[in-house]
Amino acid sequence: MINLNTESIKNYPFTAIVGQEDMKKALILNIINPSIGGVLIRGEKGTGKSTAVRSIVDLLPRREEVENCILSCDPLDLSKMCEECRSKVNAGERLEAREGKMKVIELPINATEDRVAGTLDIQTAIKRGEKKFEPGILAFANRNILYIDEINLLEDHIVDILLDAAAMGVNNIEREGISYAHPSRFILVGTMNPEEGDIRPQLIDRFGLVVDVIGEKNNENRIEVINRRMRYENDPEAFIKSFERENNELAGKIISAKNILSQVTYGDDILEATVGICIKLDLDGHRGDITAIKTAATIAAFNGRTIVTKEDLAEALKFVIPHRMRKRPFEEGNLDITVIHELLEN
């Protein structure tokens, strides 16, 4: 059974994480604009990947959810409701709502297909003609963050289920000729250590952004990592309190960005630069172009602007392009940011 009572958990403060600015920025951008498509964080163990993912939800405002709905349906959005909630609305019933926080739902790498997608009780369907659905992780992940540590070690048939749900925003279950579907729109966050194996091309392409993290090499920063961790472990509540102001300021900035995101615009020069660079770097398909524009607009909103600049686009491309470039033998697929700036200037 998945424990959804996460509000009492005392996470390490997001703003207390030393360095790892790209990782933190990529997570923030996805929270502001979930349509970016999630983030894959690659790097060696012990670099704060899991800590950052679990603590990002503490920055978010509370939201309305339908009371007792496992999918946390939005009571004001009929188009994205589950079958049960929509039936109640269509029948003229009033949905009871409550306030709740976005949650991090973890998918363990040894999860079975039934645990991920959920199951249907065939006997109940045969005897009573009713669909009895036992929810899986994809049901609980709706409107939340779906977090997969060591995502590169997931079995292929689980990856296929994830790809289908991520592409359609719907989880379809079929057993013995009986089918059931429910919304499953989530922010996909994966972490992995490249030394432990690669990730399927179809899955990595599904991530809007990718960031690579390494341990701090600066002495002062490395010492600060130790000091903060020790303070946190000795007295978590006092440590969390000491970063309350920074967390509140960042939370306010995220809320402001979400509020103005729909007003952000971009000129033809930004569009032409985006497609020009994607063609120049030989990217497959159009997903990279679209994600770059979405990400650049989100960066502009995070900076309190409603116009996308070339600097916004350059920063966006740094997250969007590297994992979509075709790798030649013995190449890592990394992209120097100076190359992007040169292409933008030309």
Short mmCIF file of C-alpha atoms in Angstrom, two decimals:
data_model
loop_
_atom_site.label_atom_id
_atom_site.label_comp_id
_atom_site.label_asym_id
_atom_site.label_seq_id
_atom_site.Cartn_x
_atom_site.Cartn_y
_atom_site.Cartn_z
CA MET A 1 0.00 0.00 0.00
CA ILE A 2 1.31 3.43 -0.89
CA ASN A 3 1.65 5.84 2.04
CA LEU A 4 0.22 9.19 0.92
CA ASN A 5 0.49 10.87 4.31
CA THR A 6 3.57 12.84 3.33
CA GLU A 7 2.65 16.18 4.86
CA SER A 8 4.20 15.34 8.24
CA ILE A 9 7.56 14.34 6.71
CA LYS A 10 10.36 16.80 7.51
CA ASN A 11 12.27 17.11 4.26
CA TYR A 12 15.70 18.71 3.96
CA PRO A 13 15.01 22.30 2.83
CA PHE A 14 15.28 22.74 -0.95
CA THR A 15 17.11 26.05 -0.60
CA ALA A 16 19.66 24.49 1.78
CA ILE A 17 21.08 22.30 -0.99
CA VAL A 18 24.54 23.63 -1.82
CA GLY A 19 25.25 24.18 -5.52
CA GLN A 20 23.62 21.87 -8.11
CA GLU A 21 21.96 24.93 -9.62
CA ASP A 22 21.02 23.25 -12.91
CA MET A 23 19.29 20.39 -11.11
CA LYS A 24 17.34 22.77 -8.89
CA LYS A 25 16.41 25.00 -11.83
CA ALA A 26 15.16 22.07 -13.93
CA LEU A 27 12.92 20.88 -11.09
CA ILE A 28 11.56 24.39 -10.49
CA LEU A 29 10.76 24.87 -14.19
CA ASN A 30 8.76 21.63 -14.26
CA ILE A 31 6.81 22.65 -11.18
CA ILE A 32 5.92 25.98 -12.79
CA ASN A 33 5.05 24.36 -16.11
CA PRO A 34 4.32 20.59 -15.91
CA SER A 35 3.82 20.44 -19.70
CA ILE A 36 7.62 20.68 -20.13
CA GLY A 37 7.70 16.91 -19.69
CA GLY A 38 9.72 16.14 -16.57
CA VAL A 39 13.42 15.90 -15.90
CA LEU A 40 16.04 13.18 -15.86
CA ILE A 41 18.86 13.81 -13.38
CA ARG A 42 22.03 11.89 -14.17
CA GLY A 43 24.99 11.73 -11.85
CA GLU A 44 27.08 9.91 -9.33
CA LYS A 45 25.52 8.76 -6.07
CA GLY A 46 25.47 11.09 -3.06
CA THR A 47 25.00 14.31 -4.99
CA GLY A 48 21.61 15.28 -3.55
CA LYS A 49 19.42 14.06 -6.40
CA SER A 50 16.79 12.33 -4.27
CA THR A 51 16.93 15.04 -1.59
CA ALA A 52 16.11 17.74 -4.14
CA VAL A 53 13.19 15.80 -5.62
CA ARG A 54 11.59 15.08 -2.25
CA SER A 55 12.00 18.64 -0.96
CA ILE A 56 10.68 20.53 -4.00
CA VAL A 57 7.05 19.86 -3.00
CA ASP A 58 7.52 21.87 0.20
CA LEU A 59 7.70 25.01 -1.97
CA LEU A 60 4.26 24.55 -3.47
CA PRO A 61 0.99 26.11 -2.37
CA ARG A 62 -1.87 23.90 -1.27
CA ARG A 63 -4.42 23.04 -3.96
CA GLU A 64 -7.99 21.81 -4.13
CA GLU A 65 -8.63 18.08 -4.48
CA VAL A 66 -11.82 16.03 -4.51
CA GLU A 67 -12.33 14.52 -1.05
CA ASN A 68 -11.62 10.74 -0.92
CA CYS A 69 -10.57 10.58 -4.59
CA ILE A 70 -7.38 8.54 -4.94
CA LEU A 71 -6.53 10.43 -8.14
CA SER A 72 -6.65 13.81 -6.39
CA CYS A 73 -9.00 15.10 -9.11
CA ASP A 74 -9.36 18.86 -9.53
CA PRO A 75 -13.00 19.62 -8.52
CA LEU A 76 -13.10 22.50 -11.02
CA ASP A 77 -11.79 20.64 -14.10
CA LEU A 78 -14.38 18.22 -15.49
CA SER A 79 -12.23 17.38 -18.54
CA LYS A 80 -9.49 15.76 -16.43
CA MET A 81 -11.62 14.00 -13.83
CA CYS A 82 -11.73 10.27 -13.24
CA GLU A 83 -14.80 8.28 -14.24
CA GLU A 84 -16.24 8.23 -10.71
CA CYS A 85 -15.94 11.99 -10.11
CA ARG A 86 -17.32 12.83 -13.57
CA SER A 87 -20.30 10.50 -13.01
CA LYS A 88 -21.14 12.29 -9.77
CA VAL A 89 -20.97 15.70 -11.46
CA ASN A 90 -23.13 14.52 -14.36
CA ALA A 91 -25.64 13.15 -11.85
CA GLY A 92 -25.89 16.58 -10.26
CA GLU A 93 -23.98 15.66 -7.10
CA ARG A 94 -21.76 18.23 -5.42
CA LEU A 95 -18.14 17.13 -5.04
CA GLU A 96 -16.67 17.70 -1.61
CA ALA A 97 -13.25 19.34 -1.90
CA ARG A 98 -10.32 19.64 0.45
CA GLU A 99 -6.93 21.33 0.35
CA GLY A 100 -3.87 19.15 -0.19
CA LYS A 101 -0.23 19.32 -1.23
CA MET A 102 1.36 17.92 -4.35
CA LYS A 103 3.07 14.66 -3.41
CA VAL A 104 6.10 12.71 -4.56
CA ILE A 105 4.98 9.19 -5.51
CA GLU A 106 7.92 6.81 -5.78
CA LEU A 107 8.00 3.92 -8.21
CA PRO A 108 10.41 1.19 -7.00
CA ILE A 109 12.44 -0.49 -9.74
CA ASN A 110 11.19 -3.94 -8.66
CA ALA A 111 7.50 -2.94 -8.98
CA THR A 112 5.26 -5.42 -10.78
CA GLU A 113 2.98 -4.49 -13.68
CA ASP A 114 -0.10 -4.81 -11.43
CA ARG A 115 1.41 -2.53 -8.78
CA VAL A 116 2.24 0.12 -11.39
CA ALA A 117 -0.91 0.06 -13.54
CA GLY A 118 -3.43 -1.34 -11.02
CA THR A 119 -5.67 -4.39 -11.36
CA LEU A 120 -9.26 -5.29 -12.20
CA ASP A 121 -11.24 -7.77 -10.13
CA ILE A 122 -12.40 -10.18 -12.84
CA GLN A 123 -14.64 -12.24 -10.51
CA THR A 124 -16.62 -9.14 -9.48
CA ALA A 125 -17.00 -8.16 -13.12
CA ILE A 126 -18.31 -11.62 -14.06
CA LYS A 127 -20.63 -12.09 -11.08
CA ARG A 128 -22.02 -8.56 -10.71
CA GLY A 129 -21.20 -6.91 -14.02
CA GLU A 130 -19.29 -4.19 -12.14
CA LYS A 131 -15.77 -2.88 -12.71
CA LYS A 132 -13.81 -3.08 -9.46
CA PHE A 133 -10.47 -1.36 -9.86
CA GLU A 134 -7.57 -1.71 -7.43
CA PRO A 135 -5.44 1.40 -8.03
CA GLY A 136 -1.74 1.25 -8.79
CA ILE A 137 1.08 3.75 -8.63
CA LEU A 138 -0.05 5.53 -11.82
CA ALA A 139 -3.40 6.34 -10.17
CA PHE A 140 -1.76 7.87 -7.11
CA ALA A 141 0.71 9.76 -9.33
CA ASN A 142 -2.05 11.76 -11.05
CA ARG A 143 -1.47 15.51 -10.44
CA ASN A 144 1.67 14.63 -8.49
CA ILE A 145 5.36 13.96 -9.11
CA LEU A 146 6.19 10.40 -10.21
CA TYR A 147 9.71 9.78 -8.99
CA ILE A 148 11.82 6.83 -10.17
CA ASP A 149 15.26 6.37 -8.67
CA GLU A 150 17.65 4.26 -10.77
CA ILE A 151 15.24 4.58 -13.69
CA ASN A 152 17.81 3.02 -16.01
CA LEU A 153 17.32 -0.28 -14.17
CA LEU A 154 13.56 -0.48 -14.81
CA GLU A 155 12.37 -3.56 -16.66
CA ASP A 156 11.27 -3.00 -20.25
CA HIS A 157 7.61 -3.94 -19.75
CA ILE A 158 7.30 -1.37 -16.93
CA VAL A 159 8.96 1.23 -19.14
CA ASP A 160 6.36 0.52 -21.84
CA ILE A 161 3.53 1.17 -19.38
CA LEU A 162 5.15 4.44 -18.33
CA LEU A 163 5.68 5.58 -21.90
CA ASP A 164 2.02 4.96 -22.75
CA ALA A 165 0.75 6.81 -19.69
CA ALA A 166 3.18 9.72 -20.15
CA ALA A 167 2.23 10.10 -23.82
CA MET A 168 -1.56 9.92 -23.38
CA GLY A 169 -2.03 11.22 -19.85
CA VAL A 170 -4.22 8.16 -19.34
CA ASN A 171 -3.58 4.75 -17.78
CA ASN A 172 -5.41 1.96 -19.63
CA ILE A 173 -5.87 -1.45 -17.98
CA GLU A 174 -7.20 -4.44 -19.90
CA ARG A 175 -7.84 -7.85 -18.34
CA GLU A 176 -9.81 -10.72 -19.88
CA GLY A 177 -11.60 -8.43 -22.34
CA ILE A 178 -12.52 -5.89 -19.64
CA SER A 179 -10.97 -2.44 -19.83
CA TYR A 180 -10.72 0.51 -17.47
CA ALA A 181 -9.01 3.87 -17.87
CA HIS A 182 -8.21 6.76 -15.57
CA PRO A 183 -6.29 10.03 -15.96
CA SER A 184 -2.60 9.82 -15.10
CA ARG A 185 -0.98 13.19 -15.65
CA PHE A 186 2.20 13.50 -13.64
CA ILE A 187 5.57 15.23 -13.59
CA LEU A 188 8.04 12.48 -14.40
CA VAL A 189 11.32 12.79 -12.50
CA GLY A 190 13.97 10.13 -12.89
CA THR A 191 17.42 9.81 -11.39
CA MET A 192 20.21 7.50 -12.44
CA ASN A 193 23.90 6.80 -12.15
CA PRO A 194 25.23 6.38 -15.71
CA GLU A 195 27.91 4.03 -14.40
CA GLU A 196 25.18 1.49 -13.61
CA GLY A 197 23.82 1.24 -17.14
CA ASP A 198 22.21 3.27 -19.90
CA ILE A 199 18.57 4.16 -20.42
CA ARG A 200 16.32 3.21 -23.34
CA PRO A 201 16.30 5.87 -26.10
CA GLN A 202 12.47 5.93 -26.15
CA LEU A 203 12.38 6.72 -22.42
CA ILE A 204 15.09 9.37 -22.32
CA ASP A 205 13.44 11.16 -25.25
CA ARG A 206 10.24 11.34 -23.18
CA PHE A 207 11.96 13.59 -20.64
CA GLY A 208 11.65 17.26 -21.45
CA LEU A 209 14.89 18.18 -19.70
CA VAL A 210 18.08 16.38 -18.70
CA VAL A 211 20.73 17.59 -16.28
CA ASP A 212 24.04 16.07 -15.26
CA VAL A 213 25.26 16.52 -11.69
CA ILE A 214 28.65 15.91 -10.11
CA GLY A 215 29.90 16.30 -6.57
CA GLU A 216 31.17 19.72 -5.48
CA LYS A 217 34.85 20.28 -6.33
CA ASN A 218 35.16 23.60 -4.51
CA ASN A 219 36.58 23.19 -0.98
CA GLU A 220 34.34 25.80 0.67
CA ASN A 221 31.18 24.43 -0.92
CA ARG A 222 32.13 20.88 0.01
CA ILE A 223 32.69 21.88 3.64
CA GLU A 224 29.34 23.70 3.64
CA VAL A 225 27.62 20.52 2.38
CA ILE A 226 28.98 18.65 5.42
CA ASN A 227 28.16 21.40 7.91
CA ARG A 228 24.56 21.77 6.74
CA ARG A 229 23.94 18.04 6.73
CA MET A 230 25.29 17.69 10.27
CA ARG A 231 23.15 20.59 11.49
CA TYR A 232 20.10 19.01 9.87
CA GLU A 233 20.71 15.58 11.40
CA ASN A 234 21.38 17.04 14.87
CA ASP A 235 18.23 19.19 14.96
CA PRO A 236 16.00 18.92 11.85
CA GLU A 237 13.31 21.32 13.03
CA ALA A 238 15.76 24.12 13.92
CA PHE A 239 17.60 23.62 10.64
CA ILE A 240 14.38 23.73 8.59
CA LYS A 241 13.33 26.86 10.49
CA SER A 242 16.65 28.56 9.62
CA PHE A 243 15.87 28.21 5.89
CA GLU A 244 12.18 29.14 6.17
CA ARG A 245 12.68 32.66 4.77
CA GLU A 246 14.63 31.43 1.71
CA ASN A 247 12.07 28.70 1.06
CA ASN A 248 9.17 31.16 1.36
CA GLU A 249 10.83 33.62 -1.02
CA LEU A 250 11.42 30.92 -3.64
CA ALA A 251 7.87 29.61 -3.18
CA GLY A 252 6.52 33.11 -3.81
CA LYS A 253 8.61 33.42 -6.96
CA ILE A 254 7.29 30.08 -8.25
CA ILE A 255 3.68 31.10 -7.58
CA SER A 256 4.20 34.42 -9.38
CA ALA A 257 5.72 32.59 -12.35
CA LYS A 258 2.77 30.19 -12.55
CA ASN A 259 0.40 33.15 -12.51
CA ILE A 260 2.05 34.97 -15.45
CA LEU A 261 3.12 31.96 -17.53
CA SER A 262 0.06 32.12 -19.79
CA GLN A 263 0.90 35.75 -20.63
CA VAL A 264 4.47 35.02 -21.82
CA THR A 265 5.05 35.65 -25.53
CA TYR A 266 7.96 35.24 -27.93
CA GLY A 267 8.90 36.80 -31.22
CA ASP A 268 9.55 35.29 -34.62
CA ASP A 269 13.29 35.71 -34.01
CA ILE A 270 13.05 33.29 -31.07
CA LEU A 271 11.13 30.75 -33.14
CA GLU A 272 13.55 31.02 -36.06
CA ALA A 273 16.57 30.68 -33.75
CA THR A 274 15.06 27.60 -32.11
CA VAL A 275 14.32 25.68 -35.30
CA GLY A 276 17.59 26.82 -36.86
CA ILE A 277 19.64 25.39 -33.99
CA CYS A 278 17.61 22.16 -33.84
CA ILE A 279 18.13 21.63 -37.57
CA LYS A 280 21.82 22.57 -37.31
CA LEU A 281 22.34 20.00 -34.53
CA ASP A 282 20.38 17.37 -36.48
CA LEU A 283 17.70 16.67 -33.84
CA ASP A 284 15.10 14.04 -34.69
CA GLY A 285 11.43 15.05 -34.74
CA HIS A 286 9.94 18.25 -33.32
CA ARG A 287 9.73 17.43 -29.61
CA GLY A 288 13.00 19.25 -28.92
CA ASP A 289 11.86 22.46 -30.64
CA ILE A 290 8.54 22.52 -28.78
CA THR A 291 10.11 21.75 -25.41
CA ALA A 292 12.73 24.46 -25.94
CA ILE A 293 10.05 27.11 -26.50
CA LYS A 294 8.01 25.93 -23.49
CA THR A 295 11.13 25.93 -21.30
CA ALA A 296 12.30 29.35 -22.48
CA ALA A 297 8.86 30.82 -21.76
CA THR A 298 8.93 29.26 -18.29
CA ILE A 299 12.39 30.71 -17.60
CA ALA A 300 11.09 34.14 -18.62
CA ALA A 301 8.14 33.76 -16.23
CA PHE A 302 10.44 32.63 -13.41
CA ASN A 303 12.45 35.81 -14.00
CA GLY A 304 9.26 37.87 -13.79
CA ARG A 305 9.07 38.71 -17.50
CA THR A 306 6.40 38.12 -20.15
CA ILE A 307 8.77 38.32 -23.14
CA VAL A 308 11.22 35.54 -24.02
CA THR A 309 14.78 36.68 -24.68
CA LYS A 310 17.65 34.93 -26.45
CA GLU A 311 19.26 34.40 -23.04
CA ASP A 312 16.14 32.52 -21.91
CA LEU A 313 16.33 30.39 -25.05
CA ALA A 314 20.05 29.69 -24.59
CA GLU A 315 19.45 28.49 -21.03
CA ALA A 316 16.51 26.35 -22.17
CA LEU A 317 18.49 24.70 -24.96
CA LYS A 318 21.17 23.71 -22.46
CA PHE A 319 18.58 21.45 -20.76
CA VAL A 320 16.66 20.37 -23.86
CA ILE A 321 19.21 19.50 -26.53
CA PRO A 322 22.06 17.30 -25.20
CA HIS A 323 20.06 14.06 -24.75
CA ARG A 324 18.41 14.52 -28.15
CA MET A 325 21.65 14.87 -30.11
CA ARG A 326 22.74 11.87 -32.11
CA LYS A 327 25.77 10.32 -30.47
CA ARG A 328 28.60 8.99 -32.53
CA PRO A 329 30.81 6.17 -31.19
CA PHE A 330 32.95 7.33 -28.23
CA GLU A 331 31.00 10.58 -27.88
CA GLU A 332 29.13 11.46 -24.68
CA GLY A 333 26.47 13.63 -26.29
CA ASN A 334 27.32 16.64 -24.11
CA LEU A 335 26.88 20.16 -25.49
CA ASP A 336 29.02 23.13 -24.52
CA ILE A 337 26.82 26.15 -23.71
CA THR A 338 29.22 28.37 -25.69
CA VAL A 339 28.23 26.46 -28.83
CA ILE A 340 24.59 27.42 -28.26
CA HIS A 341 25.51 31.08 -27.79
CA GLU A 342 27.59 31.00 -30.98
CA LEU A 343 24.70 29.48 -32.92
CA LEU A 344 22.30 32.08 -31.51
CA GLU A 345 24.61 34.93 -32.53
CA ASN A 346 24.93 33.55 -36.04
#
